């Protein structure tokens, strides 16, 4: 999906996103975030923070920055984070305006299946985390080279709600300096995966 399309799609989705997806992903989110060994004052970047559903799963003592391309989604995240100090910014995941090695962790939940250029988004996340920093991904991916015609058809429908079900994590990250710490199946028979990776 093009960035401009995502901005307009997520403007329409923002008022109903939590109603539709709030309970749906909560178990997967909790499991994913439980894999992070978070310490007080750790700096965490949420890429495509959306309505901020992950924010309050992070301990209060951590320093959270959330970026998103959609102001409508960010304003929902702002509502959720009013009791804590979260830095929310309108920014493109493919061109982060942060110095190299600014964060300990980056979280890209349900984002690589949405951004126009997922490889650029993950390269940028790698750039802004410290050496040895970790990236958490909870998202849906296809098994390499296995896109059925049926799935292609379904993808037309899911594109309407701003997501692509035919992306392959291994293709997106091919050749990048990463080490996979954990890759476990999550919802829908492992169509959704929780992947924790370390910057090499
Ligand atoms: C499916 S939502 C996921 C939101 C949140 N991470 C979650 O887990 O609920 C995808 C989010 O990515 C954002 N997004 C899409 N393209 C982006 C880009 N290039 N840069 C930053 N955010 C982007 C959308 O605006 C939307 O908020």
PDB file of C-alpha atoms and ligand atoms in Angstrom:
ATOM      1  CA  UNK A   1       0.000   0.000   0.000  1.00  0.00           C
ATOM      2  CA  UNK A   2       1.273   3.428  -0.865  1.00  0.00           C
ATOM      3  CA  UNK A   3       1.928   5.791   2.026  1.00  0.00           C
ATOM      4  CA  UNK A   4      -0.729   8.225   0.778  1.00  0.00           C
ATOM      5  CA  UNK A   5      -3.264   5.367   0.601  1.00  0.00           C
ATOM      6  CA  UNK A   6      -2.347   4.262   4.116  1.00  0.00           C
ATOM      7  CA  UNK A   7      -2.874   7.777   5.461  1.00  0.00           C
ATOM      8  CA  UNK A   8      -6.388   7.933   4.056  1.00  0.00           C
ATOM      9  CA  UNK A   9      -7.249   4.330   4.973  1.00  0.00           C
ATOM     10  CA  UNK A  10      -6.100   4.692   8.554  1.00  0.00           C
ATOM     11  CA  UNK A  11      -7.887   8.035   8.886  1.00  0.00           C
ATOM     12  CA  UNK A  12     -11.103   6.142   8.195  1.00  0.00           C
ATOM     13  CA  UNK A  13     -10.108   3.176  10.378  1.00  0.00           C
ATOM     14  CA  UNK A  14      -8.911   5.146  13.417  1.00  0.00           C
ATOM     15  CA  UNK A  15     -12.356   5.636  15.040  1.00  0.00           C
ATOM     16  CA  UNK A  16     -13.209   1.915  14.794  1.00  0.00           C
ATOM     17  CA  UNK A  17      -9.769   0.237  14.985  1.00  0.00           C
ATOM     18  CA  UNK A  18      -9.914  -0.537  18.702  1.00  0.00           C
ATOM     19  CA  UNK A  19     -13.507  -1.741  18.508  1.00  0.00           C
ATOM     20  CA  UNK A  20     -12.645  -4.210  15.737  1.00  0.00           C
ATOM     21  CA  UNK A  21      -9.118  -5.269  16.688  1.00  0.00           C
ATOM     22  CA  UNK A  22      -8.887  -4.455  20.398  1.00  0.00           C
ATOM     23  CA  UNK A  23      -9.636  -7.882  21.858  1.00  0.00           C
ATOM     24  CA  UNK A  24      -8.636  -9.783  18.737  1.00  0.00           C
ATOM     25  CA  UNK A  25      -4.877  -9.372  19.049  1.00  0.00           C
ATOM     26  CA  UNK A  26      -4.465  -8.890  22.785  1.00  0.00           C
ATOM     27  CA  UNK A  27      -3.211 -12.408  23.554  1.00  0.00           C
ATOM     28  CA  UNK A  28      -0.626 -12.254  20.754  1.00  0.00           C
ATOM     29  CA  UNK A  29       0.492  -8.790  21.801  1.00  0.00           C
ATOM     30  CA  UNK A  30       0.947  -9.841  25.426  1.00  0.00           C
ATOM     31  CA  UNK A  31       2.897 -12.938  24.455  1.00  0.00           C
ATOM     32  CA  UNK A  32       5.091 -10.926  22.063  1.00  0.00           C
ATOM     33  CA  UNK A  33       5.925  -8.226  24.586  1.00  0.00           C
ATOM     34  CA  UNK A  34       6.586 -10.831  27.284  1.00  0.00           C
ATOM     35  CA  UNK A  35       9.605 -11.929  25.208  1.00  0.00           C
ATOM     36  CA  UNK A  36      11.314  -8.588  25.760  1.00  0.00           C
ATOM     37  CA  UNK A  37      13.614  -8.375  28.713  1.00  0.00           C
ATOM     38  CA  UNK A  38      12.731  -4.795  29.598  1.00  0.00           C
ATOM     39  CA  UNK A  39      14.516  -2.758  32.233  1.00  0.00           C
ATOM     40  CA  UNK A  40      13.644   0.647  33.729  1.00  0.00           C
ATOM     41  CA  UNK A  41      14.734   3.526  31.463  1.00  0.00           C
ATOM     42  CA  UNK A  42      15.022   1.310  28.388  1.00  0.00           C
ATOM     43  CA  UNK A  43      14.200   3.324  25.292  1.00  0.00           C
ATOM     44  CA  UNK A  44      11.554   1.695  23.145  1.00  0.00           C
ATOM     45  CA  UNK A  45      10.497   2.778  19.679  1.00  0.00           C
ATOM     46  CA  UNK A  46       7.057   1.707  18.493  1.00  0.00           C
ATOM     47  CA  UNK A  47       7.066   1.925  14.727  1.00  0.00           C
ATOM     48  CA  UNK A  48       3.560   2.452  13.328  1.00  0.00           C
ATOM     49  CA  UNK A  49       2.272   2.781  16.886  1.00  0.00           C
ATOM     50  CA  UNK A  50      -1.284   3.086  15.575  1.00  0.00           C
ATOM     51  CA  UNK A  51      -3.892   3.671  18.270  1.00  0.00           C
ATOM     52  CA  UNK A  52      -1.309   2.682  20.881  1.00  0.00           C
ATOM     53  CA  UNK A  53      -2.626  -0.728  21.845  1.00  0.00           C
ATOM     54  CA  UNK A  54       0.845  -1.859  22.886  1.00  0.00           C
ATOM     55  CA  UNK A  55       1.709   1.195  24.940  1.00  0.00           C
ATOM     56  CA  UNK A  56       0.182   0.144  28.221  1.00  0.00           C
ATOM     57  CA  UNK A  57       1.660  -3.351  27.957  1.00  0.00           C
ATOM     58  CA  UNK A  58       5.084  -1.769  28.463  1.00  0.00           C
ATOM     59  CA  UNK A  59       6.250  -1.121  32.050  1.00  0.00           C
ATOM     60  CA  UNK A  60       5.805   2.471  33.170  1.00  0.00           C
ATOM     61  CA  UNK A  61       9.501   2.976  33.837  1.00  0.00           C
ATOM     62  CA  UNK A  62      10.428   2.446  30.168  1.00  0.00           C
ATOM     63  CA  UNK A  63      10.703   5.428  27.849  1.00  0.00           C
ATOM     64  CA  UNK A  64       8.340   4.951  24.923  1.00  0.00           C
ATOM     65  CA  UNK A  65       8.429   6.802  21.611  1.00  0.00           C
ATOM     66  CA  UNK A  66       5.706   6.033  19.075  1.00  0.00           C
ATOM     67  CA  UNK A  67       5.738   7.093  15.474  1.00  0.00           C
ATOM     68  CA  UNK A  68       3.027   6.789  12.852  1.00  0.00           C
ATOM     69  CA  UNK A  69       2.231   8.256   9.470  1.00  0.00           C
ATOM     70  CA  UNK A  70      -1.421   8.788  10.409  1.00  0.00           C
ATOM     71  CA  UNK A  71      -2.407  11.713  12.629  1.00  0.00           C
ATOM     72  CA  UNK A  72      -5.800  10.102  13.185  1.00  0.00           C
ATOM     73  CA  UNK A  73      -4.194   6.956  14.647  1.00  0.00           C
ATOM     74  CA  UNK A  74      -1.728   9.031  16.681  1.00  0.00           C
ATOM     75  CA  UNK A  75      -4.501  11.031  18.294  1.00  0.00           C
ATOM     76  CA  UNK A  76      -6.081   7.774  19.525  1.00  0.00           C
ATOM     77  CA  UNK A  77      -2.669   6.732  20.894  1.00  0.00           C
ATOM     78  CA  UNK A  78      -2.452  10.081  22.675  1.00  0.00           C
ATOM     79  CA  UNK A  79      -5.764   9.396  24.450  1.00  0.00           C
ATOM     80  CA  UNK A  80      -4.414   6.043  25.707  1.00  0.00           C
ATOM     81  CA  UNK A  81      -1.138   7.429  26.928  1.00  0.00           C
ATOM     82  CA  UNK A  82      -2.300  10.448  28.856  1.00  0.00           C
ATOM     83  CA  UNK A  83      -1.335   8.900  32.200  1.00  0.00           C
ATOM     84  CA  UNK A  84       2.258   8.296  31.152  1.00  0.00           C
ATOM     85  CA  UNK A  85       5.044  10.072  29.389  1.00  0.00           C
ATOM     86  CA  UNK A  86       5.020   8.863  25.776  1.00  0.00           C
ATOM     87  CA  UNK A  87       6.569  10.752  22.900  1.00  0.00           C
ATOM     88  CA  UNK A  88       4.212  10.495  19.885  1.00  0.00           C
ATOM     89  CA  UNK A  89       5.363  11.795  16.530  1.00  0.00           C
ATOM     90  CA  UNK A  90       4.128  11.845  12.969  1.00  0.00           C
ATOM     91  CA  UNK A  91       6.931  10.195  11.032  1.00  0.00           C
ATOM     92  CA  UNK A  92       7.485   7.804   8.154  1.00  0.00           C
ATOM     93  CA  UNK A  93       8.820   4.411   9.258  1.00  0.00           C
ATOM     94  CA  UNK A  94      10.863   4.297   6.060  1.00  0.00           C
ATOM     95  CA  UNK A  95      12.753   7.477   6.914  1.00  0.00           C
ATOM     96  CA  UNK A  96      13.079   7.815  10.685  1.00  0.00           C
ATOM     97  CA  UNK A  97      14.220  11.196  11.962  1.00  0.00           C
ATOM     98  CA  UNK A  98      16.335   9.752  14.787  1.00  0.00           C
ATOM     99  CA  UNK A  99      20.067   9.460  15.241  1.00  0.00           C
ATOM    100  CA  UNK A 100      21.682   6.048  14.770  1.00  0.00           C
ATOM    101  CA  UNK A 101      21.531   3.808  17.863  1.00  0.00           C
ATOM    102  CA  UNK A 102      18.958   5.891  19.767  1.00  0.00           C
ATOM    103  CA  UNK A 103      16.848   3.018  21.146  1.00  0.00           C
ATOM    104  CA  UNK A 104      17.244  -0.278  23.000  1.00  0.00           C
ATOM    105  CA  UNK A 105      14.224  -1.943  21.369  1.00  0.00           C
ATOM    106  CA  UNK A 106      11.959  -1.390  18.385  1.00  0.00           C
ATOM    107  CA  UNK A 107       8.475  -2.884  18.155  1.00  0.00           C
ATOM    108  CA  UNK A 108       6.918  -3.364  14.726  1.00  0.00           C
ATOM    109  CA  UNK A 109       3.615  -5.020  15.495  1.00  0.00           C
ATOM    110  CA  UNK A 110       1.218  -5.389  12.553  1.00  0.00           C
ATOM    111  CA  UNK A 111       3.272  -2.926  10.561  1.00  0.00           C
ATOM    112  CA  UNK A 112       5.472  -4.797   8.075  1.00  0.00           C
ATOM    113  CA  UNK A 113       2.308  -6.062   6.396  1.00  0.00           C
ATOM    114  CA  UNK A 114       1.121  -2.487   5.969  1.00  0.00           C
ATOM    115  CA  UNK A 115       3.975  -0.089   5.156  1.00  0.00           C
ATOM    116  CA  UNK A 116       4.696   0.660   1.521  1.00  0.00           C
ATOM    117  CA  UNK A 117       8.336  -0.509   1.772  1.00  0.00           C
ATOM    118  CA  UNK A 118       8.713  -3.045   4.596  1.00  0.00           C
ATOM    119  CA  UNK A 119      12.428  -3.639   3.980  1.00  0.00           C
ATOM    120  CA  UNK A 120      13.147   0.077   4.343  1.00  0.00           C
ATOM    121  CA  UNK A 121      11.108   0.161   7.544  1.00  0.00           C
ATOM    122  CA  UNK A 122      13.093  -2.686   9.092  1.00  0.00           C
ATOM    123  CA  UNK A 123      16.407  -1.242   7.887  1.00  0.00           C
ATOM    124  CA  UNK A 124      15.507   2.038   9.566  1.00  0.00           C
ATOM    125  CA  UNK A 125      14.536   0.246  12.781  1.00  0.00           C
ATOM    126  CA  UNK A 126      17.899  -1.557  12.681  1.00  0.00           C
ATOM    127  CA  UNK A 127      19.719   1.721  12.184  1.00  0.00           C
ATOM    128  CA  UNK A 128      18.117   3.444  15.162  1.00  0.00           C
ATOM    129  CA  UNK A 129      18.537   0.606  17.670  1.00  0.00           C
ATOM    130  CA  UNK A 130      21.770   0.165  19.535  1.00  0.00           C
ATOM    131  CA  UNK A 131      24.236  -2.599  18.695  1.00  0.00           C
ATOM    132  CA  UNK A 132      22.806  -5.724  20.262  1.00  0.00           C
ATOM    133  CA  UNK A 133      19.363  -4.082  20.407  1.00  0.00           C
ATOM    134  CA  UNK A 134      16.273  -6.122  19.630  1.00  0.00           C
ATOM    135  CA  UNK A 135      13.346  -5.811  17.246  1.00  0.00           C
ATOM    136  CA  UNK A 136       9.999  -7.412  17.980  1.00  0.00           C
ATOM    137  CA  UNK A 137       7.631  -8.260  15.146  1.00  0.00           C
ATOM    138  CA  UNK A 138       4.121  -9.643  15.549  1.00  0.00           C
ATOM    139  CA  UNK A 139       2.510  -9.947  12.145  1.00  0.00           C
ATOM    140  CA  UNK A 140       1.228 -12.247   9.432  1.00  0.00           C
ATOM    141  CA  UNK A 141       3.534 -13.601   6.776  1.00  0.00           C
ATOM    142  CA  UNK A 142       3.387 -16.235   4.091  1.00  0.00           C
ATOM    143  CA  UNK A 143       5.683 -19.195   3.985  1.00  0.00           C
ATOM    144  CA  UNK A 144       8.265 -18.478   1.278  1.00  0.00           C
ATOM    145  CA  UNK A 145       7.019 -19.134  -2.281  1.00  0.00           C
ATOM    146  CA  UNK A 146       3.594 -20.267  -1.119  1.00  0.00           C
ATOM    147  CA  UNK A 147       1.025 -17.720  -2.286  1.00  0.00           C
ATOM    148  CA  UNK A 148      -2.070 -19.540  -3.458  1.00  0.00           C
ATOM    149  CA  UNK A 149      -4.554 -18.018  -5.890  1.00  0.00           C
ATOM    150  CA  UNK A 150      -7.093 -18.126  -3.057  1.00  0.00           C
ATOM    151  CA  UNK A 151      -4.784 -16.075  -0.880  1.00  0.00           C
ATOM    152  CA  UNK A 152      -4.239 -13.587  -3.675  1.00  0.00           C
ATOM    153  CA  UNK A 153      -8.020 -13.147  -3.901  1.00  0.00           C
ATOM    154  CA  UNK A 154      -8.422 -12.757  -0.129  1.00  0.00           C
ATOM    155  CA  UNK A 155      -5.633 -10.194  -0.230  1.00  0.00           C
ATOM    156  CA  UNK A 156      -7.832  -7.950  -2.353  1.00  0.00           C
ATOM    157  CA  UNK A 157     -10.291  -7.858   0.541  1.00  0.00           C
ATOM    158  CA  UNK A 158      -7.712  -7.364   3.303  1.00  0.00           C
ATOM    159  CA  UNK A 159      -6.158  -4.514   1.301  1.00  0.00           C
ATOM    160  CA  UNK A 160      -9.403  -2.639   1.866  1.00  0.00           C
ATOM    161  CA  UNK A 161      -8.634  -2.618   5.568  1.00  0.00           C
ATOM    162  CA  UNK A 162      -5.061  -1.585   4.918  1.00  0.00           C
ATOM    163  CA  UNK A 163      -3.071  -4.789   5.195  1.00  0.00           C
ATOM    164  CA  UNK A 164      -1.259  -7.211   2.862  1.00  0.00           C
ATOM    165  CA  UNK A 165      -1.432 -10.926   3.742  1.00  0.00           C
ATOM    166  CA  UNK A 166       1.086 -12.024   1.119  1.00  0.00           C
ATOM    167  CA  UNK A 167       4.359 -10.690   2.444  1.00  0.00           C
ATOM    168  CA  UNK A 168       7.256 -12.979   3.280  1.00  0.00           C
ATOM    169  CA  UNK A 169       9.388 -12.106   6.303  1.00  0.00           C
ATOM    170  CA  UNK A 170      12.409 -13.972   4.913  1.00  0.00           C
ATOM    171  CA  UNK A 171      12.265 -11.967   1.666  1.00  0.00           C
ATOM    172  CA  UNK A 172      11.845  -8.675   3.524  1.00  0.00           C
ATOM    173  CA  UNK A 173      14.898  -9.311   5.706  1.00  0.00           C
ATOM    174  CA  UNK A 174      17.052 -11.220   3.236  1.00  0.00           C
ATOM    175  CA  UNK A 175      20.749 -10.439   3.798  1.00  0.00           C
ATOM    176  CA  UNK A 176      20.199  -7.993   6.661  1.00  0.00           C
ATOM    177  CA  UNK A 177      22.549  -8.121   9.678  1.00  0.00           C
ATOM    178  CA  UNK A 178      20.102  -9.826  12.017  1.00  0.00           C
ATOM    179  CA  UNK A 179      20.035 -12.852  14.241  1.00  0.00           C
ATOM    180  CA  UNK A 180      16.643 -14.484  14.929  1.00  0.00           C
ATOM    181  CA  UNK A 181      16.297 -15.087  18.654  1.00  0.00           C
ATOM    182  CA  UNK A 182      12.782 -16.477  18.479  1.00  0.00           C
ATOM    183  CA  UNK A 183      10.282 -17.182  15.724  1.00  0.00           C
ATOM    184  CA  UNK A 184       7.095 -18.742  17.043  1.00  0.00           C
ATOM    185  CA  UNK A 185       3.703 -19.360  15.483  1.00  0.00           C
ATOM    186  CA  UNK A 186       0.852 -17.294  16.824  1.00  0.00           C
ATOM    187  CA  UNK A 187      -2.733 -16.830  15.641  1.00  0.00           C
ATOM    188  CA  UNK A 188      -4.433 -18.558  12.673  1.00  0.00           C
ATOM    189  CA  UNK A 189      -2.297 -21.697  12.576  1.00  0.00           C
ATOM    190  CA  UNK A 190       0.919 -19.732  12.512  1.00  0.00           C
ATOM    191  CA  UNK A 191      -0.117 -17.319   9.783  1.00  0.00           C
ATOM    192  CA  UNK A 192       0.646 -14.746  12.451  1.00  0.00           C
ATOM    193  CA  UNK A 193       4.137 -15.064  13.919  1.00  0.00           C
ATOM    194  CA  UNK A 194       6.000 -13.554  16.801  1.00  0.00           C
ATOM    195  CA  UNK A 195       9.571 -12.880  15.764  1.00  0.00           C
ATOM    196  CA  UNK A 196      12.254 -11.478  18.014  1.00  0.00           C
ATOM    197  CA  UNK A 197      15.482 -10.510  16.328  1.00  0.00           C
ATOM    198  CA  UNK A 198      18.751  -9.022  17.377  1.00  0.00           C
ATOM    199  CA  UNK A 199      20.883  -6.550  15.501  1.00  0.00           C
ATOM    200  CA  UNK A 200      24.151  -8.305  14.644  1.00  0.00           C
TER     201      UNK A 200
HETATM  202  C1  LIG B   1      -2.395  -2.359  11.308  1.00  0.00           C
HETATM  203  S1  LIG B   1      -1.933  -0.842  12.048  1.00  0.00           S
HETATM  204  C2  LIG B   1      -0.996  -1.429  13.444  1.00  0.00           C
HETATM  205  C3  LIG B   1      -0.919  -0.410  14.533  1.00  0.00           C
HETATM  206  C4  LIG B   1      -0.236  -0.887  15.815  1.00  0.00           C
HETATM  207  N1  LIG B   1       1.157  -1.186  15.605  1.00  0.00           N
HETATM  208  C5  LIG B   1      -0.933  -2.085  16.387  1.00  0.00           C
HETATM  209  O1  LIG B   1      -0.248  -3.075  16.694  1.00  0.00           O
HETATM  210  O2  LIG B   1      -2.161  -2.025  16.581  1.00  0.00           O
HETATM  211  C6  LIG B   1      -0.654  -0.237  10.974  1.00  0.00           C
HETATM  212  C7  LIG B   1      -0.173   1.171  11.333  1.00  0.00           C
HETATM  213  O3  LIG B   1       0.962   1.494  10.517  1.00  0.00           O
HETATM  214  C8  LIG B   1       0.862   2.852  10.172  1.00  0.00           C
HETATM  215  N2  LIG B   1       1.713   3.110   8.998  1.00  0.00           N
HETATM  216  C9  LIG B   1       1.505   2.717   7.723  1.00  0.00           C
HETATM  217  N3  LIG B   1       2.526   3.124   6.943  1.00  0.00           N
HETATM  218  C10 LIG B   1       3.392   3.778   7.755  1.00  0.00           C
HETATM  219  C11 LIG B   1       4.643   4.415   7.535  1.00  0.00           C
HETATM  220  N4  LIG B   1       5.216   4.457   6.325  1.00  0.00           N
HETATM  221  N5  LIG B   1       5.241   4.995   8.591  1.00  0.00           N
HETATM  222  C12 LIG B   1       4.686   4.963   9.830  1.00  0.00           C
HETATM  223  N6  LIG B   1       3.504   4.369  10.089  1.00  0.00           N
HETATM  224  C13 LIG B   1       2.867   3.770   9.061  1.00  0.00           C
HETATM  225  C14 LIG B   1      -0.618   3.070   9.925  1.00  0.00           C
HETATM  226  O4  LIG B   1      -0.962   4.425   9.955  1.00  0.00           O
HETATM  227  C15 LIG B   1      -1.210   2.263  11.082  1.00  0.00           C
HETATM  228  O5  LIG B   1      -1.365   3.047  12.236  1.00  0.00           O
END
